[in-house]
Amino acid sequence: AGLAALSLGRGVYADGWPDFISRYMQGGRAAPGAQAQFAQDLRGQTVFIDRDLGLGDELFYLRFAPLLKARGARVIYRAGDKIASLLDRLDCIDEVIGADADLPDSQASLLVTDLPMRLGLRDNRDIPPPLRLSVLPERREIMRQRLAALGPPPYIGLTWRAGSRPSGRVDGNLYKEAPLRELIAAIQG
């Protein structure tokens, strides 16, 4: 994983993606076919994509799903409960299934973080823009009312924690939290 991060950080995708895709494999080796690139024409094929890592990574890597869709694939995505309804409104995903759903029939399945490798992206110019996520109009109006009750703009959004708290798991590295009092003191004024 460290070598992958180094290569990807330097923009050397031809080396970085294969190292990254094998991060969960025993001995650092991906299963045969795991690194095979998708064909340019995927019409008539269903591709199942499973979530991976944290919510921010999930949204970041879903920017590659429209490229898969453009090749003609039917795309099924297993989403976490927090964002399933949001992703269900995207044109690049044909079906969103829940975290506990059975695996669907598909010609290919992969982790969302492996999309760039499987799509053959090799250069910064290949990276698509972020997904355009839509907000439901009724939710937007509720938020406008909440903000108006706080006073006039500008409004500043701030987060001090991310991820899920570990519950008896050893690897709590997906949870981050800054001490709120210290953070407030640092940004006051």
PDB file of C-alpha atoms in Angstrom:
ATOM      1  CA  ALA A   1       0.000   0.000   0.000  1.00  0.00           C
ATOM      2  CA  GLY A   2       2.899   2.371   0.722  1.00  0.00           C
ATOM      3  CA  LEU A   3       4.492   1.817  -2.668  1.00  0.00           C
ATOM      4  CA  ALA A   4       1.105   2.368  -4.334  1.00  0.00           C
ATOM      5  CA  ALA A   5       0.594   5.640  -2.453  1.00  0.00           C
ATOM      6  CA  LEU A   6       4.050   6.824  -3.457  1.00  0.00           C
ATOM      7  CA  SER A   7       3.553   6.017  -7.147  1.00  0.00           C
ATOM      8  CA  LEU A   8       0.015   7.412  -7.293  1.00  0.00           C
ATOM      9  CA  GLY A   9       1.068  10.557  -5.447  1.00  0.00           C
ATOM     10  CA  ARG A  10       3.746  11.132  -8.078  1.00  0.00           C
ATOM     11  CA  GLY A  11       1.221  10.531 -10.882  1.00  0.00           C
ATOM     12  CA  VAL A  12       2.919   7.324 -12.042  1.00  0.00           C
ATOM     13  CA  TYR A  13      -0.363   5.479 -12.479  1.00  0.00           C
ATOM     14  CA  ALA A  14       1.001   2.630 -14.606  1.00  0.00           C
ATOM     15  CA  ASP A  15       2.965   1.497 -11.518  1.00  0.00           C
ATOM     16  CA  GLY A  16       0.629   2.768  -8.795  1.00  0.00           C
ATOM     17  CA  TRP A  17      -2.702   1.239  -9.757  1.00  0.00           C
ATOM     18  CA  PRO A  18      -1.451  -2.377  -9.937  1.00  0.00           C
ATOM     19  CA  ASP A  19       0.171  -1.980  -6.506  1.00  0.00           C
ATOM     20  CA  PHE A  20      -2.974  -0.354  -5.131  1.00  0.00           C
ATOM     21  CA  ILE A  21      -5.344  -3.010  -6.468  1.00  0.00           C
ATOM     22  CA  SER A  22      -3.352  -5.772  -4.768  1.00  0.00           C
ATOM     23  CA  ARG A  23      -3.435  -4.155  -1.315  1.00  0.00           C
ATOM     24  CA  TYR A  24      -5.907  -6.713   0.086  1.00  0.00           C
ATOM     25  CA  MET A  25      -4.358  -9.743  -1.538  1.00  0.00           C
ATOM     26  CA  GLN A  26      -2.291 -12.227   0.389  1.00  0.00           C
ATOM     27  CA  GLY A  27       1.391 -11.645  -0.213  1.00  0.00           C
ATOM     28  CA  GLY A  28       0.653  -8.471  -2.174  1.00  0.00           C
ATOM     29  CA  ARG A  29      -0.495 -10.399  -5.232  1.00  0.00           C
ATOM     30  CA  ALA A  30      -3.862  -9.849  -6.860  1.00  0.00           C
ATOM     31  CA  ALA A  31      -5.966 -12.808  -7.909  1.00  0.00           C
ATOM     32  CA  PRO A  32      -5.640 -13.747 -11.599  1.00  0.00           C
ATOM     33  CA  GLY A  33      -7.779 -11.384 -13.671  1.00  0.00           C
ATOM     34  CA  ALA A  34      -8.189  -8.859 -10.851  1.00  0.00           C
ATOM     35  CA  GLN A  35      -6.020  -6.367 -12.706  1.00  0.00           C
ATOM     36  CA  ALA A  36      -7.486  -7.040 -16.157  1.00  0.00           C
ATOM     37  CA  GLN A  37      -8.671  -3.876 -17.800  1.00  0.00           C
ATOM     38  CA  PHE A  38     -12.245  -3.556 -18.961  1.00  0.00           C
ATOM     39  CA  ALA A  39     -12.933  -3.726 -22.666  1.00  0.00           C
ATOM     40  CA  GLN A  40     -13.938  -0.510 -24.419  1.00  0.00           C
ATOM     41  CA  ASP A  41     -17.302  -2.047 -25.324  1.00  0.00           C
ATOM     42  CA  LEU A  42     -19.202  -3.423 -22.337  1.00  0.00           C
ATOM     43  CA  ARG A  43     -22.681  -3.473 -23.877  1.00  0.00           C
ATOM     44  CA  GLY A  44     -24.765  -6.293 -22.485  1.00  0.00           C
ATOM     45  CA  GLN A  45     -22.519  -6.750 -19.442  1.00  0.00           C
ATOM     46  CA  THR A  46     -23.336  -6.062 -15.824  1.00  0.00           C
ATOM     47  CA  VAL A  47     -20.592  -4.766 -13.555  1.00  0.00           C
ATOM     48  CA  PHE A  48     -21.022  -4.977  -9.795  1.00  0.00           C
ATOM     49  CA  ILE A  49     -19.083  -2.401  -7.791  1.00  0.00           C
ATOM     50  CA  ASP A  50     -18.664  -2.782  -4.042  1.00  0.00           C
ATOM     51  CA  ARG A  51     -17.875   0.053  -1.672  1.00  0.00           C
ATOM     52  CA  ASP A  52     -14.443   0.251  -0.084  1.00  0.00           C
ATOM     53  CA  LEU A  53     -12.616   2.361   2.499  1.00  0.00           C
ATOM     54  CA  GLY A  54     -14.443   5.400   3.866  1.00  0.00           C
ATOM     55  CA  LEU A  55     -17.331   7.532   2.671  1.00  0.00           C
ATOM     56  CA  GLY A  56     -15.101  10.235   1.203  1.00  0.00           C
ATOM     57  CA  ASP A  57     -13.104   7.659  -0.755  1.00  0.00           C
ATOM     58  CA  GLU A  58     -16.334   6.078  -1.933  1.00  0.00           C
ATOM     59  CA  LEU A  59     -17.554   9.385  -3.373  1.00  0.00           C
ATOM     60  CA  PHE A  60     -14.139  10.204  -4.813  1.00  0.00           C
ATOM     61  CA  TYR A  61     -13.818   6.914  -6.715  1.00  0.00           C
ATOM     62  CA  LEU A  62     -17.408   6.940  -7.952  1.00  0.00           C
ATOM     63  CA  ARG A  63     -16.331   9.743 -10.304  1.00  0.00           C
ATOM     64  CA  PHE A  64     -15.061   6.895 -12.525  1.00  0.00           C
ATOM     65  CA  ALA A  65     -18.472   5.155 -12.754  1.00  0.00           C
ATOM     66  CA  PRO A  66     -19.671   7.371 -15.648  1.00  0.00           C
ATOM     67  CA  LEU A  67     -16.711   6.104 -17.705  1.00  0.00           C
ATOM     68  CA  LEU A  68     -17.842   2.545 -17.102  1.00  0.00           C
ATOM     69  CA  LYS A  69     -21.406   3.484 -18.013  1.00  0.00           C
ATOM     70  CA  ALA A  70     -20.180   5.235 -21.185  1.00  0.00           C
ATOM     71  CA  ARG A  71     -18.705   1.914 -22.312  1.00  0.00           C
ATOM     72  CA  GLY A  72     -22.211   0.455 -22.189  1.00  0.00           C
ATOM     73  CA  ALA A  73     -22.098  -1.472 -18.905  1.00  0.00           C
ATOM     74  CA  ARG A  74     -25.058  -1.908 -16.619  1.00  0.00           C
ATOM     75  CA  VAL A  75     -23.703  -0.718 -13.252  1.00  0.00           C
ATOM     76  CA  ILE A  76     -24.826  -2.063  -9.876  1.00  0.00           C
ATOM     77  CA  TYR A  77     -23.365  -0.452  -6.768  1.00  0.00           C
ATOM     78  CA  ARG A  78     -23.472  -1.646  -3.156  1.00  0.00           C
ATOM     79  CA  ALA A  79     -23.791   1.520  -1.097  1.00  0.00           C
ATOM     80  CA  GLY A  80     -23.666   2.237   2.590  1.00  0.00           C
ATOM     81  CA  ASP A  81     -26.934   3.317   4.197  1.00  0.00           C
ATOM     82  CA  LYS A  82     -25.723   6.906   4.633  1.00  0.00           C
ATOM     83  CA  ILE A  83     -25.514   7.623   0.902  1.00  0.00           C
ATOM     84  CA  ALA A  84     -27.664   4.989  -0.806  1.00  0.00           C
ATOM     85  CA  SER A  85     -30.554   7.367  -1.552  1.00  0.00           C
ATOM     86  CA  LEU A  86     -28.148  10.004  -2.882  1.00  0.00           C
ATOM     87  CA  LEU A  87     -26.424   7.544  -5.214  1.00  0.00           C
ATOM     88  CA  ASP A  88     -29.737   6.137  -6.361  1.00  0.00           C
ATOM     89  CA  ARG A  89     -30.335   9.459  -8.163  1.00  0.00           C
ATOM     90  CA  LEU A  90     -27.155   9.226 -10.269  1.00  0.00           C
ATOM     91  CA  ASP A  91     -27.477   8.444 -13.982  1.00  0.00           C
ATOM     92  CA  CYS A  92     -24.213   6.474 -13.991  1.00  0.00           C
ATOM     93  CA  ILE A  93     -25.555   3.823 -11.598  1.00  0.00           C
ATOM     94  CA  ASP A  94     -28.385   1.602 -12.791  1.00  0.00           C
ATOM     95  CA  GLU A  95     -29.104  -0.038  -9.464  1.00  0.00           C
ATOM     96  CA  VAL A  96     -28.078   0.662  -5.881  1.00  0.00           C
ATOM     97  CA  ILE A  97     -28.241  -2.255  -3.466  1.00  0.00           C
ATOM     98  CA  GLY A  98     -27.943  -2.153   0.294  1.00  0.00           C
ATOM     99  CA  ALA A  99     -25.013  -3.243   2.390  1.00  0.00           C
ATOM    100  CA  ASP A 100     -26.674  -6.551   3.323  1.00  0.00           C
ATOM    101  CA  ALA A 101     -28.020  -7.432  -0.126  1.00  0.00           C
ATOM    102  CA  ASP A 102     -27.007 -10.654  -1.831  1.00  0.00           C
ATOM    103  CA  LEU A 103     -24.361 -10.328  -4.527  1.00  0.00           C
ATOM    104  CA  PRO A 104     -26.014  -9.743  -7.882  1.00  0.00           C
ATOM    105  CA  ASP A 105     -25.313 -11.732 -11.031  1.00  0.00           C
ATOM    106  CA  SER A 106     -22.646  -9.890 -12.997  1.00  0.00           C
ATOM    107  CA  GLN A 107     -19.914 -10.441 -15.544  1.00  0.00           C
ATOM    108  CA  ALA A 108     -17.436  -8.515 -13.394  1.00  0.00           C
ATOM    109  CA  SER A 109     -17.194  -7.379  -9.799  1.00  0.00           C
ATOM    110  CA  LEU A 110     -14.688  -5.069  -8.185  1.00  0.00           C
ATOM    111  CA  LEU A 111     -14.117  -2.605  -5.385  1.00  0.00           C
ATOM    112  CA  VAL A 112     -14.938   1.017  -6.199  1.00  0.00           C
ATOM    113  CA  THR A 113     -11.325   1.982  -5.503  1.00  0.00           C
ATOM    114  CA  ASP A 114     -10.183  -0.349  -8.286  1.00  0.00           C
ATOM    115  CA  LEU A 115     -12.173   1.417 -11.021  1.00  0.00           C
ATOM    116  CA  PRO A 116      -9.270   3.576 -12.308  1.00  0.00           C
ATOM    117  CA  MET A 117      -7.021   0.556 -12.789  1.00  0.00           C
ATOM    118  CA  ARG A 118      -9.692  -1.551 -14.467  1.00  0.00           C
ATOM    119  CA  LEU A 119     -10.603   1.352 -16.764  1.00  0.00           C
ATOM    120  CA  GLY A 120      -6.967   1.701 -17.824  1.00  0.00           C
ATOM    121  CA  LEU A 121      -6.448   5.251 -16.598  1.00  0.00           C
ATOM    122  CA  ARG A 122      -2.783   6.143 -16.860  1.00  0.00           C
ATOM    123  CA  ASP A 123      -2.546   9.923 -16.691  1.00  0.00           C
ATOM    124  CA  ASN A 124      -3.876  12.904 -14.719  1.00  0.00           C
ATOM    125  CA  ARG A 125      -5.764  13.945 -17.831  1.00  0.00           C
ATOM    126  CA  ASP A 126      -7.772  10.703 -17.584  1.00  0.00           C
ATOM    127  CA  ILE A 127      -9.243  11.591 -14.204  1.00  0.00           C
ATOM    128  CA  PRO A 128     -12.839  12.798 -14.589  1.00  0.00           C
ATOM    129  CA  PRO A 129     -14.351  15.628 -12.561  1.00  0.00           C
ATOM    130  CA  PRO A 130     -16.181  14.860  -9.305  1.00  0.00           C
ATOM    131  CA  LEU A 131     -19.735  13.580  -9.503  1.00  0.00           C
ATOM    132  CA  ARG A 132     -22.475  16.171  -9.478  1.00  0.00           C
ATOM    133  CA  LEU A 133     -24.572  15.208  -6.486  1.00  0.00           C
ATOM    134  CA  SER A 134     -28.081  16.584  -6.333  1.00  0.00           C
ATOM    135  CA  VAL A 135     -29.873  17.760  -3.234  1.00  0.00           C
ATOM    136  CA  LEU A 136     -33.576  17.105  -2.922  1.00  0.00           C
ATOM    137  CA  PRO A 137     -35.402  20.473  -3.154  1.00  0.00           C
ATOM    138  CA  GLU A 138     -37.362  19.877   0.057  1.00  0.00           C
ATOM    139  CA  ARG A 139     -34.141  19.160   1.986  1.00  0.00           C
ATOM    140  CA  ARG A 140     -32.489  22.272   0.558  1.00  0.00           C
ATOM    141  CA  GLU A 141     -35.400  24.377   1.772  1.00  0.00           C
ATOM    142  CA  ILE A 142     -35.235  22.882   5.271  1.00  0.00           C
ATOM    143  CA  MET A 143     -31.521  23.727   5.440  1.00  0.00           C
ATOM    144  CA  ARG A 144     -32.152  27.281   4.196  1.00  0.00           C
ATOM    145  CA  GLN A 145     -34.685  27.772   6.975  1.00  0.00           C
ATOM    146  CA  ARG A 146     -32.278  26.404   9.599  1.00  0.00           C
ATOM    147  CA  LEU A 147     -29.490  28.696   8.428  1.00  0.00           C
ATOM    148  CA  ALA A 148     -31.776  31.738   8.274  1.00  0.00           C
ATOM    149  CA  ALA A 149     -32.751  31.095  11.908  1.00  0.00           C
ATOM    150  CA  LEU A 150     -29.051  31.386  12.853  1.00  0.00           C
ATOM    151  CA  GLY A 151     -28.663  34.842  11.372  1.00  0.00           C
ATOM    152  CA  PRO A 152     -27.317  36.379   8.173  1.00  0.00           C
ATOM    153  CA  PRO A 153     -24.597  34.783   6.020  1.00  0.00           C
ATOM    154  CA  PRO A 154     -21.797  34.005   5.539  1.00  0.00           C
ATOM    155  CA  TYR A 155     -22.090  30.508   6.973  1.00  0.00           C
ATOM    156  CA  ILE A 156     -19.091  28.276   7.571  1.00  0.00           C
ATOM    157  CA  GLY A 157     -19.364  24.506   7.537  1.00  0.00           C
ATOM    158  CA  LEU A 158     -16.974  22.649   9.807  1.00  0.00           C
ATOM    159  CA  THR A 159     -16.458  19.007  10.574  1.00  0.00           C
ATOM    160  CA  TRP A 160     -14.391  17.749  13.472  1.00  0.00           C
ATOM    161  CA  ARG A 161     -14.874  14.017  13.061  1.00  0.00           C
ATOM    162  CA  ALA A 162     -15.126  11.555  10.214  1.00  0.00           C
ATOM    163  CA  GLY A 163     -15.569   7.860   9.740  1.00  0.00           C
ATOM    164  CA  SER A 164     -17.202   5.372  12.075  1.00  0.00           C
ATOM    165  CA  ARG A 165     -16.171   4.808  15.648  1.00  0.00           C
ATOM    166  CA  PRO A 166     -14.603   1.398  16.086  1.00  0.00           C
ATOM    167  CA  SER A 167     -16.830  -1.021  17.990  1.00  0.00           C
ATOM    168  CA  GLY A 168     -14.566  -3.691  19.380  1.00  0.00           C
ATOM    169  CA  ARG A 169     -12.470  -3.705  16.219  1.00  0.00           C
ATOM    170  CA  VAL A 170      -8.734  -3.358  16.369  1.00  0.00           C
ATOM    171  CA  ASP A 171      -8.419  -1.286  13.180  1.00  0.00           C
ATOM    172  CA  GLY A 172     -10.086   1.991  14.100  1.00  0.00           C
ATOM    173  CA  ASN A 173      -8.049   3.893  11.530  1.00  0.00           C
ATOM    174  CA  LEU A 174     -11.142   4.930   9.566  1.00  0.00           C
ATOM    175  CA  TYR A 175     -12.267   7.144  12.447  1.00  0.00           C
ATOM    176  CA  LYS A 176     -10.759  10.583  12.981  1.00  0.00           C
ATOM    177  CA  GLU A 177     -11.726  13.229  15.511  1.00  0.00           C
ATOM    178  CA  ALA A 178     -10.249  16.581  16.493  1.00  0.00           C
ATOM    179  CA  PRO A 179     -10.892  17.918  20.005  1.00  0.00           C
ATOM    180  CA  LEU A 180     -13.857  20.237  19.407  1.00  0.00           C
ATOM    181  CA  ARG A 181     -13.026  22.825  22.103  1.00  0.00           C
ATOM    182  CA  GLU A 182      -9.472  23.226  20.793  1.00  0.00           C
ATOM    183  CA  LEU A 183     -10.712  23.471  17.221  1.00  0.00           C
ATOM    184  CA  ILE A 184     -13.203  26.197  18.130  1.00  0.00           C
ATOM    185  CA  ALA A 185     -10.511  28.098  20.015  1.00  0.00           C
ATOM    186  CA  ALA A 186      -8.206  27.848  16.988  1.00  0.00           C
ATOM    187  CA  ILE A 187     -10.734  29.324  14.544  1.00  0.00           C
ATOM    188  CA  GLN A 188     -12.385  31.974  16.717  1.00  0.00           C
ATOM    189  CA  GLY A 189     -11.972  35.461  15.416  1.00  0.00           C
TER     190      GLY A 189
END
